[in-house]
Amino acid sequence: MSSVGRDGEQGLGRLMAAVGAVRIPNEVRAVVQAEPPDPVPAQLWRARWAEVIELLLITEVNDSVVAIPITLEDQHVDARTLVLVPGQSSLAVTLVVWTDLARRVPMCVLDRQIGTVAVDVSRPGWEAAAIVGGAQCANDPVSAADSRHQVRARLQDAMDAFAEAAWAPSGTGDLARLLAAASLSPQRLIDALGVTPQRALALRRGQAAVSDVEAATLAPLLGITEEAVLAANAPPPAGLVAHMSKPHRRAQVMRLARKRGVSEYRARLAATYGVNAQAARQTGRSQEPAWEERIDRYFQVTLED
C-alpha cells in the first residue's frame, strides 16, 4: 500500500480511537456503520480510491462533490489550514481542514460517512464564521525540513488522485463485429444464452448490451475474456453511471465483489452491464429507465445467498 493509503488507514484508526472517548460514541459509530447516505455539505467522509485513503469535508454537492482534506494531527497545521475545535464537529475531536487543497471529486471515491461539522460550509466565507465559533489558524513552517511540507504534499497527491478517479467503461461498441467474426448467428445466441429471438437479433446487430452473465457464456465462444466481452458493449448510459457512482451503491458493489471473489472494479462493471441489459429488455431503447429501482432489483437478486 502507498504511503498515502497507510496514513489514511492509520488516520481512520486514530479517529475511531479518539471518538471512542467522546460522550456519545455509540452515535458516532452508528453513522460510520450505517448504509452510506447521499452526501450533503458539512458531512465528513472517508474517501478511498485504489490505495489512496483520506478523510474529507464536503462543501458542495451536485453530480460530483467539492471536498477538502482533513487530518487529525494538529501539529501539522500551517497558515493555510483551519483548525476546528472539538465542539465544532460531531466527532468531538480536533480536525485540521486544509482549505486551500479543496478539489472537485467524483462521488465514486466516497466510501463511508464518519460525521458532520457544525459549520455551514456551503456559504461563502464560512471560514470566518468558523473562526468566530472557535476555530483557529496557525503559522507557516519556517524550515524546508519541516514535516508539514510532507503532509501537505501527501494530501495534494491524494486530492489529485481523487479528482482523476473514473471507473465507467468507454465501451468500444465492437460487439456485433466480434459476434459476426465468430459466426455466432442469432440462433446460436438463442441456444447459448437462452434469450428470445428479439434479444438475440439485437445483440447480433450491436443494438443491445450483454450482461455480466451473458459475457461469461460468450467469452469462451469468442476466445476472449469476460472483461473484453463487456468492453465490447457500447458505453453505458450516463444516468446509470451516475447512479452506480453513489456511495450507497459502492457498499453493494463491495458485497458483490466479496461474494464473487473479484475486484471492486470488476464487480461494478458487472453490475452496471447487468442492470443495463435488464433495463433494455424491459423498457426498450427509447425510454429512460428508473435506474434506482433497476439497480435495487439487481442487487437484491445477485446478493441473495
Short mmCIF file of N, CA, C and O in Angstrom, two decimals, residues 177-246:
data_model
loop_
_atom_site.label_atom_id
_atom_site.label_comp_id
_atom_site.label_asym_id
_atom_site.label_seq_id
_atom_site.Cartn_x
_atom_site.Cartn_y
_atom_site.Cartn_z
N ARG A 177 -19.40 -6.88 -34.32
CA ARG A 177 -18.28 -7.37 -35.14
C ARG A 177 -17.68 -8.64 -34.57
O ARG A 177 -17.37 -9.58 -35.30
N LEU A 178 -17.54 -8.69 -33.26
CA LEU A 178 -16.99 -9.88 -32.62
C LEU A 178 -17.90 -11.09 -32.81
O LEU A 178 -17.42 -12.20 -33.08
N LEU A 179 -19.19 -10.88 -32.66
CA LEU A 179 -20.14 -11.98 -32.84
C LEU A 179 -20.12 -12.47 -34.28
O LEU A 179 -20.18 -13.69 -34.54
N ALA A 180 -20.04 -11.55 -35.22
CA ALA A 180 -20.00 -11.93 -36.64
C ALA A 180 -18.73 -12.69 -36.96
O ALA A 180 -18.74 -13.71 -37.68
N ALA A 181 -17.60 -12.23 -36.43
CA ALA A 181 -16.32 -12.88 -36.71
C ALA A 181 -16.29 -14.30 -36.17
O ALA A 181 -15.60 -15.18 -36.73
N ALA A 182 -17.02 -14.55 -35.09
CA ALA A 182 -17.08 -15.88 -34.50
C ALA A 182 -18.23 -16.70 -35.06
O ALA A 182 -18.48 -17.82 -34.58
N SER A 183 -18.93 -16.17 -36.06
CA SER A 183 -20.06 -16.86 -36.70
C SER A 183 -21.14 -17.24 -35.70
O SER A 183 -21.75 -18.32 -35.78
N LEU A 184 -21.37 -16.34 -34.75
CA LEU A 184 -22.44 -16.56 -33.78
C LEU A 184 -23.72 -15.94 -34.31
O LEU A 184 -23.96 -14.75 -34.17
N SER A 185 -24.52 -16.73 -34.94
CA SER A 185 -25.78 -16.28 -35.53
C SER A 185 -26.80 -16.04 -34.43
O SER A 185 -26.62 -16.47 -33.29
N PRO A 186 -27.91 -15.37 -34.75
CA PRO A 186 -28.96 -15.21 -33.75
C PRO A 186 -29.43 -16.54 -33.16
O PRO A 186 -29.68 -16.63 -31.96
N GLN A 187 -29.52 -17.58 -33.98
CA GLN A 187 -29.96 -18.87 -33.46
C GLN A 187 -28.95 -19.44 -32.47
O GLN A 187 -29.32 -19.99 -31.44
N ARG A 188 -27.65 -19.29 -32.78
CA ARG A 188 -26.64 -19.78 -31.84
C ARG A 188 -26.68 -18.99 -30.54
O ARG A 188 -26.44 -19.54 -29.46
N LEU A 189 -26.98 -17.71 -30.64
CA LEU A 189 -27.10 -16.91 -29.43
C LEU A 189 -28.31 -17.34 -28.60
O LEU A 189 -28.25 -17.38 -27.37
N ILE A 190 -29.40 -17.67 -29.27
CA ILE A 190 -30.58 -18.17 -28.57
C ILE A 190 -30.24 -19.44 -27.82
O ILE A 190 -30.58 -19.62 -26.65
N ASP A 191 -29.53 -20.34 -28.50
CA ASP A 191 -29.18 -21.63 -27.88
C ASP A 191 -28.19 -21.44 -26.74
O ASP A 191 -28.30 -22.10 -25.70
N ALA A 192 -27.20 -20.58 -26.93
CA ALA A 192 -26.14 -20.43 -25.93
C ALA A 192 -26.59 -19.63 -24.72
O ALA A 192 -26.24 -19.96 -23.57
N LEU A 193 -27.38 -18.59 -24.95
CA LEU A 193 -27.74 -17.66 -23.88
C LEU A 193 -29.14 -17.88 -23.33
O LEU A 193 -29.48 -17.33 -22.28
N GLY A 194 -29.96 -18.61 -24.05
CA GLY A 194 -31.34 -18.81 -23.61
C GLY A 194 -32.17 -17.55 -23.69
O GLY A 194 -33.05 -17.33 -22.85
N VAL A 195 -31.88 -16.69 -24.68
CA VAL A 195 -32.59 -15.43 -24.83
C VAL A 195 -33.67 -15.56 -25.90
O VAL A 195 -33.74 -16.55 -26.64
N THR A 196 -34.53 -14.56 -25.99
CA THR A 196 -35.57 -14.54 -27.01
C THR A 196 -34.96 -14.23 -28.38
O THR A 196 -33.85 -13.67 -28.46
N PRO A 197 -35.67 -14.57 -29.44
CA PRO A 197 -35.17 -14.22 -30.79
C PRO A 197 -34.95 -12.72 -30.95
O PRO A 197 -34.00 -12.31 -31.60
N GLN A 198 -35.82 -11.90 -30.34
CA GLN A 198 -35.67 -10.46 -30.45
C GLN A 198 -34.38 -9.98 -29.80
O GLN A 198 -33.65 -9.16 -30.36
N ARG A 199 -34.08 -10.52 -28.61
CA ARG A 199 -32.84 -10.11 -27.95
C ARG A 199 -31.62 -10.65 -28.71
O ARG A 199 -30.61 -9.95 -28.83
N ALA A 200 -31.70 -11.85 -29.18
CA ALA A 200 -30.58 -12.42 -29.93
C ALA A 200 -30.27 -11.57 -31.15
O ALA A 200 -29.10 -11.30 -31.47
N LEU A 201 -31.30 -11.12 -31.84
CA LEU A 201 -31.10 -10.29 -33.03
C LEU A 201 -30.52 -8.93 -32.64
O LEU A 201 -29.63 -8.40 -33.33
N ALA A 202 -30.99 -8.37 -31.53
CA ALA A 202 -30.46 -7.08 -31.08
C ALA A 202 -28.99 -7.19 -30.70
O ALA A 202 -28.19 -6.31 -31.01
N LEU A 203 -28.62 -8.29 -30.04
CA LEU A 203 -27.22 -8.50 -29.70
C LEU A 203 -26.38 -8.64 -30.97
O LEU A 203 -25.30 -8.05 -31.09
N ARG A 204 -26.88 -9.42 -31.90
CA ARG A 204 -26.14 -9.68 -33.15
C ARG A 204 -25.91 -8.40 -33.94
O ARG A 204 -24.89 -8.25 -34.62
N ARG A 205 -26.85 -7.46 -33.83
CA ARG A 205 -26.73 -6.19 -34.54
C ARG A 205 -26.00 -5.12 -33.71
O ARG A 205 -25.83 -4.00 -34.18
N GLY A 206 -25.63 -5.46 -32.49
CA GLY A 206 -24.98 -4.47 -31.65
C GLY A 206 -25.92 -3.43 -31.10
O GLY A 206 -25.49 -2.34 -30.70
N GLN A 207 -27.20 -3.76 -31.04
CA GLN A 207 -28.21 -2.82 -30.56
C GLN A 207 -28.56 -3.04 -29.09
O GLN A 207 -29.42 -2.35 -28.55
N ALA A 208 -27.93 -4.00 -28.46
CA ALA A 208 -28.16 -4.29 -27.05
C ALA A 208 -26.82 -4.65 -26.41
O ALA A 208 -25.90 -5.09 -27.09
N ALA A 209 -26.75 -4.44 -25.10
CA ALA A 209 -25.51 -4.75 -24.37
C ALA A 209 -25.64 -6.11 -23.70
O ALA A 209 -26.70 -6.47 -23.18
N VAL A 210 -24.54 -6.87 -23.71
CA VAL A 210 -24.55 -8.14 -22.99
C VAL A 210 -24.41 -7.87 -21.50
O VAL A 210 -23.78 -6.90 -21.07
N SER A 211 -25.00 -8.74 -20.71
CA SER A 211 -24.88 -8.64 -19.26
C SER A 211 -23.62 -9.36 -18.81
O SER A 211 -22.94 -10.03 -19.60
N ASP A 212 -23.33 -9.25 -17.51
CA ASP A 212 -22.17 -9.96 -16.97
C ASP A 212 -22.33 -11.47 -17.09
O ASP A 212 -21.37 -12.20 -17.39
N VAL A 213 -23.55 -11.97 -16.89
CA VAL A 213 -23.79 -13.41 -17.00
C VAL A 213 -23.62 -13.87 -18.45
O VAL A 213 -23.01 -14.91 -18.73
N GLU A 214 -24.17 -13.10 -19.39
CA GLU A 214 -24.03 -13.45 -20.80
C GLU A 214 -22.58 -13.37 -21.26
O GLU A 214 -22.13 -14.19 -22.07
N ALA A 215 -21.84 -12.39 -20.72
CA ALA A 215 -20.43 -12.26 -21.09
C ALA A 215 -19.64 -13.50 -20.68
O ALA A 215 -18.73 -13.94 -21.40
N ALA A 216 -19.98 -14.08 -19.53
CA ALA A 216 -19.29 -15.29 -19.08
C ALA A 216 -19.52 -16.45 -20.04
O ALA A 216 -18.63 -17.29 -20.26
N THR A 217 -20.70 -16.53 -20.63
CA THR A 217 -21.00 -17.59 -21.59
C THR A 217 -20.34 -17.33 -22.94
O THR A 217 -19.83 -18.25 -23.59
N LEU A 218 -20.33 -16.07 -23.35
CA LEU A 218 -19.80 -15.73 -24.67
C LEU A 218 -18.28 -15.73 -24.73
O LEU A 218 -17.69 -15.95 -25.79
N ALA A 219 -17.63 -15.48 -23.60
CA ALA A 219 -16.17 -15.34 -23.60
C ALA A 219 -15.46 -16.53 -24.25
O ALA A 219 -14.62 -16.34 -25.15
N PRO A 220 -15.72 -17.78 -23.84
CA PRO A 220 -15.03 -18.89 -24.49
C PRO A 220 -15.42 -19.08 -25.95
O PRO A 220 -14.61 -19.55 -26.77
N LEU A 221 -16.62 -18.71 -26.32
CA LEU A 221 -17.05 -18.83 -27.71
C LEU A 221 -16.33 -17.81 -28.60
O LEU A 221 -16.09 -18.06 -29.79
N LEU A 222 -16.00 -16.67 -28.01
CA LEU A 222 -15.31 -15.62 -28.76
C LEU A 222 -13.79 -15.70 -28.61
O LEU A 222 -13.06 -15.01 -29.32
N GLY A 223 -13.33 -16.51 -27.65
CA GLY A 223 -11.90 -16.64 -27.43
C GLY A 223 -11.29 -15.43 -26.75
O GLY A 223 -10.10 -15.14 -26.94
N ILE A 224 -12.06 -14.71 -25.95
CA ILE A 224 -11.57 -13.54 -25.23
C ILE A 224 -12.06 -13.61 -23.79
O ILE A 224 -12.85 -14.48 -23.42
N THR A 225 -11.61 -12.69 -22.94
CA THR A 225 -12.01 -12.68 -21.54
C THR A 225 -13.41 -12.10 -21.36
O THR A 225 -13.93 -11.41 -22.26
N GLU A 226 -13.99 -12.36 -20.21
CA GLU A 226 -15.29 -11.76 -19.90
C GLU A 226 -15.21 -10.25 -19.92
O GLU A 226 -16.13 -9.57 -20.41
N GLU A 227 -14.10 -9.69 -19.38
CA GLU A 227 -13.93 -8.24 -19.36
C GLU A 227 -13.90 -7.68 -20.78
O GLU A 227 -14.45 -6.61 -21.06
N ALA A 228 -13.26 -8.41 -21.70
CA ALA A 228 -13.18 -7.95 -23.09
C ALA A 228 -14.55 -7.99 -23.75
O ALA A 228 -14.88 -7.13 -24.58
N VAL A 229 -15.37 -8.99 -23.39
CA VAL A 229 -16.73 -9.04 -23.93
C VAL A 229 -17.53 -7.84 -23.46
O VAL A 229 -18.20 -7.16 -24.24
N LEU A 230 -17.46 -7.55 -22.15
CA LEU A 230 -18.18 -6.40 -21.62
C LEU A 230 -17.67 -5.09 -22.22
O LEU A 230 -18.46 -4.18 -22.51
N ALA A 231 -16.36 -5.01 -22.44
CA ALA A 231 -15.78 -3.80 -23.02
C ALA A 231 -16.23 -3.58 -24.45
O ALA A 231 -16.15 -2.46 -24.97
N ALA A 232 -16.71 -4.64 -25.12
CA ALA A 232 -17.19 -4.51 -26.49
C ALA A 232 -18.60 -3.94 -26.57
O ALA A 232 -19.09 -3.63 -27.66
N ASN A 233 -19.26 -3.80 -25.42
CA ASN A 233 -20.55 -3.13 -25.40
C ASN A 233 -20.39 -1.65 -25.74
O ASN A 233 -19.29 -1.10 -25.67
N ALA A 234 -21.49 -1.02 -26.08
CA ALA A 234 -21.48 0.44 -26.18
C ALA A 234 -21.36 1.01 -24.77
O ALA A 234 -21.63 0.32 -23.78
N PRO A 235 -20.92 2.26 -24.63
CA PRO A 235 -20.81 2.85 -23.28
C PRO A 235 -22.15 2.80 -22.56
O PRO A 235 -23.21 2.99 -23.17
N PRO A 236 -22.17 2.53 -21.25
CA PRO A 236 -23.43 2.52 -20.51
C PRO A 236 -24.02 3.92 -20.45
O PRO A 236 -23.30 4.91 -20.53
N PRO A 237 -25.33 4.03 -20.29
CA PRO A 237 -25.99 5.34 -20.23
C PRO A 237 -25.44 6.19 -19.09
O PRO A 237 -25.13 5.68 -18.01
N ALA A 238 -25.36 7.49 -19.34
CA ALA A 238 -24.81 8.40 -18.33
C ALA A 238 -25.62 8.37 -17.04
O ALA A 238 -25.07 8.47 -15.94
N GLY A 239 -26.94 8.24 -17.17
CA GLY A 239 -27.78 8.20 -15.97
C GLY A 239 -27.48 6.99 -15.11
O GLY A 239 -27.44 7.09 -13.87
N LEU A 240 -27.23 5.85 -15.73
CA LEU A 240 -26.88 4.64 -14.99
C LEU A 240 -25.53 4.81 -14.31
O LEU A 240 -25.36 4.43 -13.14
N VAL A 241 -24.56 5.37 -15.02
CA VAL A 241 -23.23 5.59 -14.44
C VAL A 241 -23.34 6.49 -13.20
O VAL A 241 -22.71 6.23 -12.17
N ALA A 242 -24.14 7.55 -13.30
CA ALA A 242 -24.29 8.47 -12.17
C ALA A 242 -24.87 7.75 -10.95
O ALA A 242 -24.40 7.95 -9.82
N HIS A 243 -25.87 6.93 -11.16
CA HIS A 243 -26.48 6.21 -10.05
C HIS A 243 -25.54 5.16 -9.47
O HIS A 243 -25.49 4.96 -8.25
N MET A 244 -24.77 4.50 -10.33
CA MET A 244 -23.85 3.48 -9.85
C MET A 244 -22.64 4.08 -9.15
O MET A 244 -21.88 3.38 -8.51
N SER A 245 -22.44 5.38 -9.28
CA SER A 245 -21.31 6.06 -8.63
C SER A 245 -21.64 6.52 -7.22
O SER A 245 -20.75 6.99 -6.49
N LYS A 246 -22.90 6.44 -6.81
CA LYS A 246 -23.28 6.93 -5.49
C LYS A 246 -22.70 6.05 -4.38
O LYS A 246 -22.50 4.85 -4.55
#
